[in-house]
Coordinates of N, CA and C and ligand atoms in Angstrom, one line a residue:
M1 N 0.8 -1.2 0.0 CA 0.0 0.0 0.0 C 0.9 1.3 0.0
R2 N 0.5 2.2 -0.9 CA 1.3 3.4 -0.9 C 1.1 4.3 0.3
K3 N 2.1 5.1 0.5 CA 2.0 6.0 1.7 C 1.0 7.2 1.5
K4 N 0.3 7.5 2.6 CA -0.5 8.7 2.6 C 0.4 9.8 3.2
I5 N 0.3 11.0 2.7 CA 1.1 12.1 3.2 C 0.3 13.3 3.2
V6 N 0.4 14.1 4.3 CA 0.0 15.5 4.3 C 1.2 16.4 4.6
A7 N 1.5 17.2 3.7 CA 2.7 18.1 3.9 C 2.2 19.6 4.0
G8 N 2.7 20.3 4.9 CA 2.4 21.7 5.0 C 3.5 22.5 4.3
N9 N 3.2 23.4 3.5 CA 4.2 24.3 2.8 C 4.0 25.7 3.4
W10 N 4.9 26.0 4.4 CA 4.7 27.3 5.1 C 5.0 28.5 4.2
K11 N 5.6 28.2 3.0 CA 6.1 29.3 2.2 C 6.9 30.3 3.0
M12 N 6.8 31.6 2.7 CA 7.7 32.6 3.4 C 6.9 33.2 4.6
N13 N 6.6 32.3 5.5 CA 5.8 32.8 6.7 C 6.4 32.3 8.0
M14 N 6.2 33.0 9.0 CA 6.6 32.7 10.4 C 8.1 33.0 10.6
E15 N 8.3 33.8 11.7 CA 9.7 34.0 12.1 C 10.2 32.9 12.9
L16 N 11.5 32.9 13.3 CA 12.1 31.6 13.8 C 11.4 31.1 15.1
A17 N 11.2 31.9 16.1 CA 10.7 31.4 17.4 C 9.3 30.9 17.2
E18 N 8.5 31.7 16.4 CA 7.1 31.3 16.2 C 7.0 30.0 15.4
G19 N 7.9 29.8 14.5 CA 7.8 28.6 13.7 C 8.2 27.4 14.5
L20 N 9.2 27.5 15.4 CA 9.6 26.4 16.2 C 8.5 26.0 17.2
K21 N 7.9 27.0 17.8 CA 6.8 26.8 18.7 C 5.6 26.1 18.0
F22 N 5.4 26.5 16.8 CA 4.3 25.9 16.0 C 4.6 24.5 15.7
A23 N 5.8 24.2 15.2 CA 6.2 22.8 14.9 C 6.1 21.9 16.1
E24 N 6.5 22.4 17.2 CA 6.4 21.6 18.4 C 5.0 21.3 18.8
S25 N 4.1 22.3 18.6 CA 2.7 22.0 18.9 C 2.1 21.0 18.0
I26 N 2.5 21.1 16.7 CA 2.0 20.0 15.8 C 2.5 18.7 16.2
D27 N 3.7 18.6 16.5 CA 4.3 17.3 16.9 C 3.6 16.8 18.2
T28 N 3.4 17.6 19.2 CA 2.7 17.2 20.4 C 1.3 16.6 20.1
Y29 N 0.6 17.3 19.2 CA -0.7 16.9 18.8 C -0.7 15.4 18.2
F30 N 0.3 15.2 17.3 CA 0.3 13.9 16.6 C 0.9 12.8 17.5
K31 N 1.7 13.2 18.5 CA 2.2 12.2 19.4 C 1.0 11.6 20.2
A32 N 0.1 12.5 20.6 CA -1.0 12.1 21.4 C -2.1 11.4 20.6
K33 N -2.1 11.8 19.3 CA -3.2 11.2 18.4 C -2.5 10.9 17.1
P34 N -1.8 9.7 17.0 CA -1.1 9.4 15.8 C -2.0 9.4 14.6
S35 N -1.5 9.8 13.5 CA -2.3 9.9 12.3 C -2.0 8.8 11.3
K36 N -2.9 8.6 10.4 CA -2.7 7.5 9.4 C -1.7 8.1 8.3
A37 N -1.6 9.4 8.2 CA -0.7 9.9 7.2 C 0.6 10.3 7.7
E38 N 1.6 10.3 6.9 CA 2.9 10.9 7.3 C 2.7 12.4 7.3
V39 N 3.2 13.1 8.2 CA 3.1 14.6 8.3 C 4.4 15.2 8.1
I40 N 4.5 16.1 7.1 CA 5.8 16.7 6.8 C 5.6 18.3 6.9
L41 N 6.5 18.9 7.5 CA 6.5 20.4 7.6 C 7.6 20.9 6.7
C42 N 7.2 21.6 5.6 CA 8.2 22.2 4.7 C 8.3 23.7 5.1
T43 N 9.4 24.0 5.7 CA 9.6 25.3 6.3 C 10.6 26.1 5.6
P44 N 10.7 27.4 5.9 CA 11.8 28.2 5.4 C 13.1 27.5 5.9
F45 N 14.2 27.8 5.1 CA 15.5 27.1 5.5 C 15.9 27.4 6.9
I46 N 15.7 28.6 7.4 CA 16.3 28.9 8.7 C 15.6 28.1 9.8
H47 N 14.4 27.6 9.6 CA 13.7 26.9 10.6 C 14.2 25.4 10.7
L48 N 14.8 24.9 9.6 CA 15.0 23.5 9.5 C 15.8 22.8 10.6
P49 N 16.9 23.4 11.0 CA 17.7 22.7 12.0 C 16.9 22.6 13.3
G50 N 16.2 23.7 13.7 CA 15.4 23.7 14.9 C 14.2 22.8 14.8
V51 N 13.5 22.9 13.7 CA 12.2 22.0 13.6 C 12.6 20.6 13.6
S52 N 13.7 20.2 12.9 CA 14.2 18.9 12.9 C 14.5 18.4 14.3
Q53 N 14.9 19.3 15.2 CA 15.2 18.9 16.6 C 13.9 18.7 17.4
V54 N 12.9 19.6 17.1 CA 11.7 19.5 18.0 C 10.7 18.5 17.6
V55 N 10.7 18.0 16.4 CA 9.7 17.0 16.0 C 10.3 15.6 16.3
S56 N 9.3 14.7 16.7 CA 9.8 13.3 16.9 C 9.8 12.6 15.6
K57 N 11.0 12.1 15.2 CA 11.3 11.6 13.9 C 10.3 10.4 13.7
G58 N 9.8 10.3 12.5 CA 8.9 9.2 12.2 C 7.5 9.6 12.3
K59 N 7.2 10.5 13.2 CA 5.8 11.0 13.3 C 5.6 12.3 12.5
V60 N 6.5 13.2 12.7 CA 6.4 14.4 11.9 C 7.8 14.6 11.3
M61 N 7.9 14.9 10.1 CA 9.2 15.1 9.4 C 9.2 16.5 8.8
C62 N 10.4 16.9 8.4 CA 10.5 18.2 7.8 C 11.2 18.2 6.5
G63 N 11.0 19.3 5.8 CA 11.7 19.5 4.5 C 11.8 20.9 4.1
G64 N 12.7 21.1 3.1 CA 12.8 22.5 2.5 C 11.8 22.7 1.4
Q65 N 11.8 24.0 0.9 CA 10.9 24.3 -0.1 C 11.5 24.5 -1.5
N66 N 12.8 24.4 -1.5 CA 13.6 24.6 -2.8 C 15.0 24.2 -2.4
C67 N 15.9 24.0 -3.4 CA 17.3 23.9 -3.2 C 18.1 24.4 -4.4
A68 N 19.3 24.6 -4.2 CA 20.2 25.1 -5.3 C 20.3 24.0 -6.4
S69 N 20.6 24.5 -7.6 CA 20.8 23.5 -8.7 C 22.2 23.0 -8.8
E70 N 23.1 23.6 -8.0 CA 24.5 23.2 -8.0 C 24.8 22.6 -6.6
P71 N 25.8 21.7 -6.6 CA 26.0 21.1 -5.3 C 26.7 21.9 -4.2
A72 N 27.6 22.9 -4.6 CA 28.3 23.7 -3.7 C 29.1 24.8 -4.4
G73 N 29.6 25.8 -3.7 CA 30.5 26.7 -4.3 C 30.0 28.1 -4.3
A74 N 30.5 28.9 -5.3 CA 30.3 30.3 -5.3 C 28.9 30.7 -5.9
F75 N 27.9 30.5 -5.1 CA 26.5 30.8 -5.6 C 25.8 31.6 -4.5
T76 N 26.2 32.8 -4.4 CA 25.7 33.7 -3.3 C 24.2 33.6 -3.0
G77 N 23.8 33.3 -1.8 CA 22.4 33.3 -1.5 C 21.7 32.0 -1.6
E78 N 22.4 31.0 -2.2 CA 21.8 29.7 -2.4 C 21.9 28.8 -1.2
V79 N 21.1 27.8 -1.2 CA 21.2 26.8 -0.1 C 21.2 25.4 -0.8
S80 N 22.2 24.6 -0.5 CA 22.3 23.3 -1.3 C 21.5 22.2 -0.7
A81 N 21.3 21.2 -1.5 CA 20.5 20.0 -1.1 C 21.3 19.4 0.1
A82 N 22.6 19.3 0.0 CA 23.4 18.7 1.1 C 23.2 19.5 2.4
M83 N 23.1 20.8 2.3 CA 22.9 21.6 3.5 C 21.5 21.3 4.1
I84 N 20.5 21.1 3.3 CA 19.2 20.8 3.8 C 19.2 19.4 4.5
K85 N 19.8 18.5 3.8 CA 19.9 17.1 4.4 C 20.7 17.2 5.7
S86 N 21.7 18.0 5.8 CA 22.5 18.1 7.0 C 21.8 18.6 8.2
T87 N 20.6 19.2 8.0 CA 19.8 19.7 9.2 C 19.0 18.6 9.8
G88 N 18.9 17.5 9.1 CA 18.0 16.4 9.6 C 16.7 16.3 8.8
A89 N 16.5 17.3 7.8 CA 15.3 17.2 7.0 C 15.4 16.0 6.0
Q90 N 14.3 15.5 5.7 CA 14.2 14.3 4.7 C 13.7 14.7 3.4
F91 N 13.0 15.8 3.2 CA 12.3 16.1 2.0 C 12.7 17.5 1.4
V92 N 12.4 17.7 0.2 CA 12.5 19.0 -0.4 C 11.4 19.1 -1.5
I93 N 10.8 20.3 -1.5 CA 9.8 20.6 -2.6 C 10.6 21.1 -3.8
I94 N 10.3 20.6 -4.9 CA 10.9 21.1 -6.2 C 9.8 21.4 -7.2
G95 N 10.0 22.6 -7.8 CA 9.1 22.9 -8.9 C 7.7 23.5 -8.5
H96 N 7.7 24.0 -7.3 CA 6.5 24.7 -6.9 C 6.1 25.8 -8.0
S97 N 4.9 26.0 -8.2 CA 4.5 27.0 -9.3 C 5.0 28.4 -8.9
E98 N 5.2 28.7 -7.6 CA 5.8 30.0 -7.3 C 7.2 30.1 -7.7
R99 N 7.9 29.0 -7.6 CA 9.3 29.0 -8.1 C 9.3 29.1 -9.6
R100 N 8.4 28.3 -10.3 CA 8.4 28.3 -11.7 C 8.1 29.7 -12.3
S101 N 7.1 30.4 -11.6 CA 6.6 31.7 -12.2 C 7.5 32.9 -11.7
Y102 N 7.7 33.0 -10.4 CA 8.4 34.2 -9.9 C 9.9 34.1 -10.2
Y103 N 10.5 32.9 -10.2 CA 11.9 32.8 -10.3 C 12.4 32.1 -11.5
H104 N 11.4 31.9 -12.4 CA 11.7 31.4 -13.8 C 12.4 30.1 -13.8
E105 N 12.0 29.2 -13.0 CA 12.7 27.9 -13.0 C 12.0 27.0 -14.0
D106 N 12.8 26.6 -15.0 CA 12.2 25.8 -16.1 C 12.4 24.3 -15.8
D107 N 11.9 23.5 -16.7 CA 11.9 22.0 -16.5 C 13.3 21.5 -16.4
A108 N 14.2 22.1 -17.2 CA 15.6 21.6 -17.1 C 16.3 21.9 -15.8
I109 N 16.1 23.0 -15.2 CA 16.6 23.4 -13.9 C 16.0 22.5 -12.9
L110 N 14.7 22.3 -13.0 CA 14.0 21.5 -11.9 C 14.4 20.1 -12.0
N111 N 14.7 19.6 -13.2 CA 15.2 18.2 -13.3 C 16.6 18.1 -12.7
K112 N 17.4 19.1 -12.9 CA 18.8 19.1 -12.3 C 18.7 19.1 -10.8
K113 N 17.8 20.0 -10.2 CA 17.6 20.1 -8.8 C 17.1 18.7 -8.2
T114 N 16.2 18.1 -8.9 CA 15.6 16.9 -8.5 C 16.7 15.8 -8.4
K115 N 17.5 15.7 -9.4 CA 18.5 14.6 -9.4 C 19.5 14.8 -8.3
L116 N 19.9 16.1 -8.2 CA 20.9 16.5 -7.2 C 20.3 16.2 -5.8
A117 N 19.1 16.6 -5.5 CA 18.5 16.3 -4.2 C 18.4 14.8 -3.9
I118 N 18.0 14.1 -4.8 CA 17.9 12.6 -4.6 C 19.3 12.0 -4.4
S119 N 20.3 12.5 -5.1 CA 21.6 11.9 -4.9 C 22.2 12.3 -3.6
T120 N 21.6 13.3 -3.0 CA 22.1 13.7 -1.6 C 21.4 12.9 -0.5
G121 N 20.3 12.2 -0.9 CA 19.6 11.4 0.1 C 18.3 12.0 0.5
L122 N 17.9 13.1 -0.2 CA 16.5 13.7 0.1 C 15.5 13.0 -0.7
K123 N 14.2 13.1 -0.2 CA 13.1 12.7 -1.1 C 12.5 14.0 -1.6
V124 N 12.0 13.9 -2.8 CA 11.5 15.1 -3.5 C 10.0 15.1 -3.7
I125 N 9.4 16.2 -3.3 CA 8.0 16.5 -3.6 C 8.0 17.3 -4.8
F126 N 7.7 16.7 -5.9 CA 7.8 17.4 -7.2 C 6.4 17.9 -7.6
C127 N 6.4 19.3 -7.8 CA 5.1 19.9 -8.1 C 4.8 20.1 -9.6
C128 N 3.6 19.9 -10.0 CA 3.2 20.2 -11.4 C 1.8 20.7 -11.3
G129 N 1.4 21.3 -12.4 CA 0.0 21.9 -12.5 C -0.1 23.0 -13.5
E130 N -1.3 23.1 -14.0 CA -1.6 24.0 -15.1 C -2.1 25.4 -14.6
V131 N -2.0 26.4 -15.4 CA -2.6 27.7 -15.0 C -4.0 27.7 -15.5
R132 N -4.7 28.8 -15.1 CA -6.2 28.8 -15.4 C -6.5 28.8 -16.9
Q133 N -5.7 29.5 -17.7 CA -6.0 29.6 -19.1 C -5.8 28.2 -19.8
E134 N -4.8 27.5 -19.2 CA -4.6 26.1 -19.8 C -5.7 25.2 -19.4
R135 N -6.3 25.3 -18.2 CA -7.4 24.5 -17.8 C -8.6 24.9 -18.7
E136 N -8.8 26.2 -18.9 CA -10.0 26.6 -19.7 C -9.9 26.2 -21.1
S137 N -8.7 26.1 -21.7 CA -8.6 25.8 -23.1 C -8.5 24.2 -23.2
G138 N -8.5 23.5 -22.1 CA -8.6 22.1 -22.2 C -7.2 21.4 -22.4
S139 N -6.1 22.2 -22.2 CA -4.8 21.6 -22.4 C -4.1 21.2 -21.1
H140 N -4.9 21.1 -20.0 CA -4.3 20.8 -18.7 C -3.5 19.5 -18.6
L141 N -4.1 18.5 -19.3 CA -3.4 17.2 -19.2 C -2.1 17.2 -19.9
N142 N -2.1 17.8 -21.1 CA -0.9 17.9 -21.9 C 0.2 18.7 -21.2
V143 N -0.2 19.8 -20.5 CA 0.7 20.7 -19.8 C 1.4 19.9 -18.7
V144 N 0.6 19.1 -17.9 CA 1.2 18.4 -16.8 C 2.1 17.2 -17.4
R145 N 1.6 16.6 -18.4 CA 2.4 15.5 -19.0 C 3.8 16.1 -19.4
K146 N 3.9 17.2 -20.0 CA 5.1 17.8 -20.4 C 6.0 18.1 -19.2
Q147 N 5.4 18.7 -18.2 CA 6.2 19.0 -16.9 C 6.8 17.7 -16.4
L148 N 6.1 16.6 -16.4 CA 6.6 15.4 -15.9 C 7.6 14.8 -16.8
E149 N 7.3 14.8 -18.1 CA 8.3 14.2 -19.0 C 9.6 14.9 -19.0
D150 N 9.6 16.3 -18.9 CA 10.8 17.1 -19.0 C 11.5 17.2 -17.6
G151 N 10.7 17.1 -16.6 CA 11.2 17.4 -15.2 C 11.6 16.1 -14.5
L152 N 11.0 15.0 -14.8 CA 11.2 13.8 -14.0 C 11.5 12.5 -14.8
F153 N 11.0 12.4 -16.0 CA 11.0 11.0 -16.6 C 12.4 10.6 -17.1
N154 N 13.4 11.4 -16.9 CA 14.8 10.8 -17.2 C 15.4 10.2 -15.9
L155 N 14.7 10.2 -14.8 CA 15.2 9.6 -13.6 C 15.3 8.1 -13.8
S156 N 16.2 7.5 -13.1 CA 16.3 6.0 -13.1 C 15.1 5.5 -12.3
P157 N 14.7 4.3 -12.4 CA 13.6 3.7 -11.5 C 14.0 3.9 -10.1
D158 N 15.2 3.7 -9.7 CA 15.6 3.8 -8.3 C 15.5 5.3 -7.9
E159 N 15.9 6.2 -8.7 CA 15.7 7.6 -8.3 C 14.2 8.0 -8.2
F160 N 13.5 7.4 -9.2 CA 12.0 7.8 -9.2 C 11.3 7.3 -7.9
S161 N 11.9 6.2 -7.3 CA 11.2 5.7 -6.1 C 11.3 6.7 -4.9
K162 N 12.1 7.7 -5.1 CA 12.3 8.7 -4.0 C 11.4 10.0 -4.2
V163 N 10.5 9.8 -5.2 CA 9.7 11.0 -5.6 C 8.3 10.9 -5.1
V164 N 7.7 12.0 -4.7 CA 6.3 12.1 -4.4 C 5.9 13.2 -5.4
I165 N 4.7 13.0 -6.1 CA 4.3 14.1 -7.0 C 3.1 14.8 -6.3
A166 N 3.2 16.2 -6.5 CA 2.1 17.0 -6.0 C 1.4 17.7 -7.2
Y167 N 0.2 17.4 -7.4 CA -0.6 18.1 -8.4 C -1.2 19.4 -7.8
E168 N -0.8 20.5 -8.3 CA -1.3 21.8 -7.7 C -1.7 22.7 -8.9
P169 N -3.0 22.6 -9.2 CA -3.5 23.5 -10.3 C -3.3 25.0 -9.8
V170 N -2.6 25.7 -10.6 CA -2.1 27.1 -10.2 C -3.3 28.0 -9.9
W171 N -4.4 27.8 -10.6 CA -5.6 28.6 -10.4 C -6.2 28.3 -9.1
A172 N -5.8 27.3 -8.4 CA -6.4 26.9 -7.1 C -5.5 27.3 -5.9
I173 N -4.3 27.8 -6.2 CA -3.4 28.1 -5.1 C -3.7 29.4 -4.5
G174 N -4.0 29.4 -3.3 CA -4.2 30.7 -2.5 C -5.4 31.5 -3.0
T175 N -6.3 30.9 -3.9 CA -7.4 31.7 -4.5 C -8.7 31.4 -3.8
G176 N -8.8 30.3 -3.0 CA -10.1 29.9 -2.5 C -10.8 29.0 -3.5
L177 N -10.3 29.0 -4.7 CA -10.9 28.0 -5.7 C -10.3 26.7 -5.5
T178 N -11.0 25.6 -5.5 CA -10.4 24.3 -5.3 C -10.8 23.5 -6.6
A179 N -9.9 22.6 -7.0 CA -10.3 21.6 -8.0 C -11.5 20.8 -7.4
T180 N -12.4 20.4 -8.2 CA -13.4 19.5 -7.7 C -12.8 18.1 -7.4
P181 N -13.3 17.3 -6.6 CA -12.7 16.0 -6.4 C -12.6 15.2 -7.7
E182 N -13.5 15.4 -8.6 CA -13.5 14.8 -9.9 C -12.3 15.3 -10.8
Q183 N -12.1 16.6 -10.7 CA -11.0 17.2 -11.5 C -9.7 16.7 -10.9
A184 N -9.6 16.6 -9.6 CA -8.3 16.1 -9.0 C -8.1 14.6 -9.4
Q185 N -9.2 13.8 -9.2 CA -9.1 12.4 -9.6 C -8.7 12.2 -11.0
E186 N -9.3 13.0 -11.9 CA -8.9 12.8 -13.4 C -7.4 13.0 -13.6
M187 N -6.9 14.1 -13.0 CA -5.5 14.4 -13.2 C -4.6 13.4 -12.5
H188 N -5.0 13.0 -11.3 CA -4.1 12.1 -10.5 C -4.1 10.7 -11.2
K189 N -5.2 10.3 -11.8 CA -5.2 9.0 -12.5 C -4.3 9.1 -13.8
Y190 N -4.5 10.3 -14.4 CA -3.7 10.5 -15.6 C -2.2 10.4 -15.3
I191 N -1.8 11.1 -14.2 CA -0.4 11.0 -13.8 C 0.0 9.6 -13.5
R192 N -0.8 8.9 -12.8 CA -0.4 7.5 -12.4 C -0.3 6.6 -13.7
D193 N -1.2 6.9 -14.7 CA -1.1 6.1 -15.9 C 0.2 6.4 -16.7
L194 N 0.6 7.7 -16.7 CA 1.9 8.1 -17.3 C 3.0 7.4 -16.7
V195 N 3.0 7.4 -15.3 CA 4.1 6.7 -14.6 C 4.1 5.2 -14.9
K196 N 2.9 4.7 -15.0 CA 2.8 3.2 -15.3 C 3.5 2.9 -16.7
V197 N 3.3 3.7 -17.6 CA 3.9 3.5 -19.0 C 5.4 3.7 -18.9
R198 N 5.8 4.7 -18.1 CA 7.3 5.0 -18.0 C 8.0 4.1 -17.1
Y199 N 7.5 3.8 -15.9 CA 8.2 3.1 -14.9 C 7.6 1.7 -14.5
G200 N 6.4 1.4 -15.0 CA 5.8 0.1 -14.7 C 4.8 0.2 -13.7
K201 N 4.0 -0.9 -13.6 CA 2.8 -1.0 -12.7 C 3.2 -0.8 -11.3
D202 N 4.2 -1.4 -10.8 CA 4.5 -1.4 -9.3 C 4.9 0.1 -8.9
A203 N 5.7 0.7 -9.8 CA 6.1 2.1 -9.5 C 4.9 3.0 -9.4
A204 N 4.0 2.8 -10.4 CA 2.8 3.6 -10.4 C 1.9 3.4 -9.2
E205 N 1.8 2.1 -8.8 CA 0.9 1.8 -7.7 C 1.6 2.3 -6.4
N206 N 2.9 2.3 -6.3 CA 3.6 2.8 -5.1 C 3.7 4.3 -4.9
L207 N 3.4 5.0 -6.0 CA 3.7 6.5 -6.1 C 2.6 7.2 -5.3
T208 N 3.0 8.0 -4.4 CA 2.1 8.9 -3.6 C 1.9 10.2 -4.4
I209 N 0.6 10.5 -4.7 CA 0.3 11.7 -5.4 C -0.6 12.6 -4.6
L210 N 0.0 13.8 -4.3 CA -0.7 14.8 -3.4 C -1.5 15.8 -4.2
Y211 N -2.6 16.3 -3.6 CA -3.3 17.4 -4.2 C -3.0 18.7 -3.4
G212 N -2.8 19.8 -4.1 CA -2.6 21.0 -3.4 C -3.3 22.2 -4.1
G213 N -3.9 23.0 -3.3 CA -4.6 24.2 -3.9 C -5.9 24.5 -3.1
S214 N -5.8 25.4 -2.2 CA -7.0 25.8 -1.3 C -7.6 24.6 -0.6
C215 N -6.8 23.7 -0.2 CA -7.2 22.5 0.6 C -7.6 23.0 2.0
K216 N -8.7 22.7 2.5 CA -9.1 23.1 3.9 C -9.9 22.0 4.5
P217 N -10.1 22.2 5.8 CA -10.9 21.1 6.5 C -12.2 20.8 5.9
S218 N -12.9 21.8 5.3 CA -14.2 21.5 4.7 C -14.2 20.8 3.4
N219 N -13.0 20.8 2.7 CA -13.1 20.0 1.4 C -12.1 18.8 1.4
A220 N -11.2 18.7 2.4 CA -10.2 17.7 2.4 C -10.7 16.3 2.3
A221 N -11.7 16.0 3.1 CA -12.1 14.6 3.2 C -12.7 14.1 1.8
E222 N -13.4 15.0 1.1 CA -14.0 14.6 -0.1 C -12.9 14.4 -1.2
I223 N -11.9 15.3 -1.2 CA -10.8 15.2 -2.2 C -10.0 13.9 -1.9
F224 N -9.7 13.7 -0.6 CA -8.8 12.6 -0.2 C -9.5 11.3 -0.4
S225 N -10.9 11.3 -0.6 CA -11.6 10.0 -0.7 C -11.4 9.5 -2.1
K226 N -10.9 10.2 -3.0 CA -10.7 9.7 -4.4 C -9.6 8.7 -4.5
P227 N -9.7 7.7 -5.3 CA -8.8 6.6 -5.2 C -7.3 6.9 -5.5
D228 N -7.1 7.9 -6.4 CA -5.7 8.3 -6.8 C -5.2 9.5 -6.0
V229 N -5.9 10.0 -5.1 CA -5.4 11.1 -4.3 C -4.9 10.6 -2.9
D230 N -3.6 10.7 -2.7 CA -3.0 10.1 -1.5 C -2.6 11.0 -0.4
G231 N -3.2 12.2 -0.5 CA -2.9 13.2 0.5 C -2.9 14.6 -0.1
G232 N -2.3 15.5 0.7 CA -2.3 16.9 0.2 C -1.0 17.7 0.5
L233 N -0.8 18.7 -0.3 CA 0.2 19.7 0.0 C -0.5 21.0 0.3
I234 N -0.4 21.4 1.6 CA -1.2 22.5 2.1 C -0.5 23.8 2.3
G235 N -1.0 24.8 1.8 CA -0.4 26.2 1.9 C -1.0 26.9 3.1
G236 N -1.9 27.8 2.8 CA -2.4 28.7 3.9 C -2.9 28.0 5.1
A237 N -3.6 26.9 4.9 CA -4.2 26.2 6.0 C -3.2 25.4 6.9
S238 N -2.0 25.3 6.4 CA -0.9 24.6 7.2 C -0.4 25.6 8.2
L239 N -0.8 26.9 8.2 CA -0.3 27.8 9.2 C -1.2 27.9 10.4
K240 N -2.3 27.2 10.3 CA -3.3 27.2 11.4 C -3.3 25.8 12.0
K241 N -3.0 25.7 13.3 CA -2.9 24.3 13.8 C -4.2 23.5 13.7
E242 N -5.3 24.1 14.0 CA -6.5 23.4 14.0 C -6.9 22.9 12.6
D243 N -6.7 23.8 11.6 CA -7.0 23.5 10.2 C -6.1 22.4 9.7
F244 N -4.8 22.6 10.0 CA -3.8 21.6 9.5 C -4.1 20.2 10.1
C245 N -4.3 20.2 11.4 CA -4.5 18.9 12.0 C -5.8 18.2 11.5
A246 N -6.8 19.1 11.3 CA -8.1 18.5 10.8 C -7.9 18.0 9.4
I247 N -7.1 18.6 8.6 CA -6.8 18.1 7.2 C -6.1 16.8 7.3
V248 N -5.1 16.7 8.2 CA -4.3 15.4 8.3 C -5.3 14.4 8.7
E249 N -6.2 14.7 9.6 CA -7.2 13.7 10.1 C -8.2 13.3 9.1
A250 N -8.4 14.1 8.0 CA -9.3 13.8 7.0 C -8.9 12.6 6.1
I251 N -7.6 12.2 6.3 CA -7.1 11.1 5.5 C -7.8 9.8 6.0
Ligands
13P301 P1 -2.9 27.0 -0.6 O1 -3.3 25.8 0.2 O2 -2.7 28.3 0.2 O3 -3.8 27.2 -1.8 O4 -1.4 26.7 -1.3 C1 -1.2 25.5 -1.9 C2 0.2 25.4 -2.1 O5 0.8 26.1 -2.9 C3 1.0 24.4 -1.4 O6 2.2 24.2 -1.9

């Protein structure tokens, strides 16, 4: 059975002390009430060493939201995959739509980051998703197929086994608009079918595919009930303890 995961993407929110306190409270909650899903907190870089200390490994894990495309050296302002790993983090998000659009990260760069992160020992939460105009013109499946083909599908089967895919329709991120459970299921099944053709039946069955985009306590259970939706990547609602815990419990 593939893993269920709910990951919080804090984005650029919370200062250090606030973030550590918040992570500790999430950890305390799931220690008392173990969840069926793996819980991952994807925090800003500066929180990672501290968060990794305050969470009980195995119950709540942590990850970065991006990493450099180069392993080390003269790249002012960058943070390497090895540095992230050295904090105790196990995951890194690659290819979030905010990285793709605001920082112009293309499929080739994202592929490089993904391979580098995996070679460092991190697991990758690889994001894909179409913008509103692509959904409206009916090209959403093709857009996501190309993102996966160019960003992921040159990975070896072993590398690919370290990947979680997050489908995040860009029009649903932070907008209050959510994909319907049927829209999410259609895309998740399509992704799983592509993976089946590329990496085989077992890899497709074992792949965890998360939904992200205005996921909240009121819609999580219905989205997660779909057979190819294995959890969520949560933005805004991951900053509120009650909402985040309720979403995890919707699994
Ligand atoms: P929201 O849940 O705020 O829509 O953000 C989703 C997201 O971008 C998670 O990576």
